[in-house]
Amino acid sequence: MFNLSQRAWNNVIIFAMLLMVYLFSISNKLLVENSDNTEIHFLLPEHSIIMRMEFAEVTLERIGRSWRTKGSDSWSMDRLQSLVYQWQHLVVHEQAGIEMKDPYIVTMLLAGEDKSRVFQLFPLNGGVLINSSGKTVFVADTSLEDLVPQ
């Protein structure tokens, strides 16, 4: 076969491994380029923590791991946590600006932020339009009742 020294065989192995890494990199790149480029966009930044949510009549405040309500004591802890989870995992799609008449206003303070975020919600067939900071997004398969206390 080949009569190579141990040092030469080590170099052959190193170059073979580099070639394998390069081939895996190319194959991954081809797979990613051929897949659907549908990125998932969330309304809130990833891993954000909601500290306070203000609705028309109800205010939710984070107290440690639980929540405190002001304005209504009729909410169960499960319902509050479900509402917060819903907001943290809202998948949104870009939407052209649509004028909203009488939107529902939700104010939210996230951990580490000085100013509250203001969201204008408007129910639409099959979902909800949300306007925040001049940017309008659409949340599909969600109703206004899923996002606000009723």
CSV table of C-alpha atoms in Angstrom, one decimal:
chain,number,residue,atom,x,y,z
A,1,MET,CA,0.0,0.0,0.0
A,2,PHE,CA,1.4,3.4,1.0
A,3,ASN,CA,4.6,3.5,2.9
A,4,LEU,CA,4.2,6.7,4.9
A,5,SER,CA,5.7,7.8,8.2
A,6,GLN,CA,3.5,8.3,11.3
A,7,ARG,CA,3.8,12.1,10.9
A,8,ALA,CA,2.6,11.9,7.2
A,9,TRP,CA,-0.3,9.7,8.2
A,10,ASN,CA,-1.3,12.2,10.9
A,11,ASN,CA,-1.3,14.9,8.2
A,12,VAL,CA,-3.5,12.7,5.9
A,13,ILE,CA,-6.0,12.2,8.8
A,14,ILE,CA,-6.0,15.9,9.6
A,15,PHE,CA,-6.7,16.9,5.9
A,16,ALA,CA,-9.4,14.1,5.6
A,17,MET,CA,-11.2,15.5,8.7
A,18,LEU,CA,-11.0,19.1,7.3
A,19,LEU,CA,-12.5,17.8,4.1
A,20,MET,CA,-15.3,16.1,6.0
A,21,VAL,CA,-16.1,19.3,8.0
A,22,TYR,CA,-16.1,21.2,4.7
A,23,LEU,CA,-18.5,18.7,3.1
A,24,PHE,CA,-20.9,18.8,6.1
A,25,SER,CA,-20.9,22.5,6.0
A,26,ILE,CA,-21.7,22.6,2.3
A,27,SER,CA,-24.5,20.0,2.7
A,28,ASN,CA,-26.0,22.0,5.6
A,29,LYS,CA,-25.9,25.2,3.6
A,30,LEU,CA,-27.7,23.5,0.7
A,31,LEU,CA,-30.3,22.1,3.0
A,32,VAL,CA,-31.0,25.4,4.7
A,33,GLU,CA,-31.2,27.3,1.3
A,34,ASN,CA,-33.6,24.8,-0.1
A,35,SER,CA,-35.9,24.9,2.9
A,36,ASP,CA,-38.7,27.4,3.3
A,37,ASN,CA,-37.4,30.7,4.4
A,38,THR,CA,-40.4,31.4,6.6
A,39,GLU,CA,-38.9,32.9,9.7
A,40,ILE,CA,-41.0,33.0,12.8
A,41,HIS,CA,-41.3,36.5,14.3
A,42,PHE,CA,-42.6,37.0,17.8
A,43,LEU,CA,-44.3,40.2,19.0
A,44,LEU,CA,-42.1,40.4,22.1
A,45,PRO,CA,-38.3,39.9,22.2
A,46,GLU,CA,-37.2,36.3,22.9
A,47,HIS,CA,-36.8,35.5,26.6
A,48,SER,CA,-38.5,38.7,27.7
A,49,ILE,CA,-40.2,38.9,31.0
A,50,ILE,CA,-43.4,40.8,31.4
A,51,MET,CA,-43.5,42.8,34.6
A,52,ARG,CA,-46.8,44.6,34.2
A,53,MET,CA,-49.7,44.6,31.8
A,54,GLU,CA,-52.4,47.2,31.9
A,55,PHE,CA,-55.7,46.7,30.2
A,56,ALA,CA,-58.8,48.9,30.3
A,57,GLU,CA,-60.0,47.8,33.7
A,58,VAL,CA,-57.4,45.3,34.9
A,59,THR,CA,-53.7,45.7,35.8
A,60,LEU,CA,-51.5,42.6,36.2
A,61,GLU,CA,-48.3,42.9,38.1
A,62,ARG,CA,-45.6,40.3,38.5
A,63,ILE,CA,-44.8,39.5,42.2
A,64,GLY,CA,-42.0,37.0,42.2
A,65,ARG,CA,-43.3,34.0,40.2
A,66,SER,CA,-47.0,34.9,40.7
A,67,TRP,CA,-49.3,37.7,39.6
A,68,ARG,CA,-51.3,40.3,41.4
A,69,THR,CA,-54.4,41.9,39.9
A,70,LYS,CA,-55.8,45.4,40.4
A,71,GLY,CA,-59.3,46.2,39.3
A,72,SER,CA,-60.6,42.6,39.3
A,73,ASP,CA,-60.1,39.8,41.7
A,74,SER,CA,-62.2,37.3,39.7
A,75,TRP,CA,-59.3,36.0,37.7
A,76,SER,CA,-57.7,32.6,38.6
A,77,MET,CA,-53.9,32.2,38.7
A,78,ASP,CA,-54.1,29.7,35.8
A,79,ARG,CA,-56.0,32.2,33.6
A,80,LEU,CA,-53.5,34.9,34.4
A,81,GLN,CA,-50.5,32.7,33.5
A,82,SER,CA,-52.3,31.5,30.4
A,83,LEU,CA,-52.8,35.1,29.3
A,84,VAL,CA,-49.1,36.1,29.9
A,85,TYR,CA,-48.0,32.9,28.1
A,86,GLN,CA,-50.2,33.8,25.1
A,87,TRP,CA,-48.6,37.3,24.9
A,88,GLN,CA,-45.1,36.0,25.2
A,89,HIS,CA,-45.5,33.5,22.4
A,90,LEU,CA,-47.5,35.5,19.9
A,91,VAL,CA,-46.3,34.7,16.3
A,92,VAL,CA,-46.8,37.8,14.1
A,93,HIS,CA,-46.8,38.5,10.4
A,94,GLU,CA,-45.9,41.8,8.8
A,95,GLN,CA,-49.0,43.8,7.8
A,96,ALA,CA,-49.4,47.0,5.8
A,97,GLY,CA,-50.6,49.8,8.0
A,98,ILE,CA,-54.4,49.8,8.4
A,99,GLU,CA,-56.3,52.5,10.1
A,100,MET,CA,-57.8,51.2,13.3
A,101,LYS,CA,-60.9,52.8,14.7
A,102,ASP,CA,-61.5,52.4,18.4
A,103,PRO,CA,-58.6,50.0,19.1
A,104,TYR,CA,-58.3,48.2,22.4
A,105,ILE,CA,-55.2,49.6,24.2
A,106,VAL,CA,-52.8,47.3,26.2
A,107,THR,CA,-49.7,48.8,28.0
A,108,MET,CA,-46.9,46.4,28.9
A,109,LEU,CA,-43.7,46.9,30.8
A,110,LEU,CA,-40.9,44.4,30.2
A,111,ALA,CA,-38.1,43.6,32.6
A,112,GLY,CA,-35.0,45.8,31.9
A,113,GLU,CA,-37.0,48.5,30.1
A,114,ASP,CA,-37.7,52.0,31.4
A,115,LYS,CA,-40.7,52.8,29.2
A,116,SER,CA,-43.9,50.8,28.8
A,117,ARG,CA,-44.8,49.5,25.4
A,118,VAL,CA,-48.2,50.5,24.0
A,119,PHE,CA,-50.1,48.0,21.8
A,120,GLN,CA,-53.3,48.9,19.9
A,121,LEU,CA,-55.4,45.8,19.2
A,122,PHE,CA,-58.1,45.6,16.6
A,123,PRO,CA,-60.0,42.4,15.9
A,124,LEU,CA,-60.1,41.3,12.3
A,125,ASN,CA,-61.5,38.2,10.5
A,126,GLY,CA,-59.3,35.2,11.5
A,127,GLY,CA,-57.0,37.1,13.8
A,128,VAL,CA,-56.0,40.4,15.5
A,129,LEU,CA,-54.1,43.4,14.1
A,130,ILE,CA,-51.6,44.9,16.6
A,131,ASN,CA,-50.0,48.3,16.1
A,132,SER,CA,-47.0,49.3,18.2
A,133,SER,CA,-44.6,52.1,17.6
A,134,GLY,CA,-45.9,52.6,14.1
A,135,LYS,CA,-45.5,49.0,13.1
A,136,THR,CA,-48.6,46.9,12.3
A,137,VAL,CA,-48.5,43.1,12.5
A,138,PHE,CA,-51.2,40.4,12.2
A,139,VAL,CA,-51.7,37.6,14.6
A,140,ALA,CA,-53.6,34.7,12.9
A,141,ASP,CA,-55.9,32.3,14.6
A,142,THR,CA,-56.3,34.4,17.7
A,143,SER,CA,-59.2,36.4,19.0
A,144,LEU,CA,-59.3,39.5,21.1
A,145,GLU,CA,-60.7,37.5,24.0
A,146,ASP,CA,-57.5,35.4,24.0
A,147,LEU,CA,-55.4,38.5,24.6
A,148,VAL,CA,-57.4,40.7,27.0
A,149,PRO,CA,-59.4,40.1,30.1
A,150,GLN,CA,-63.2,40.0,29.5
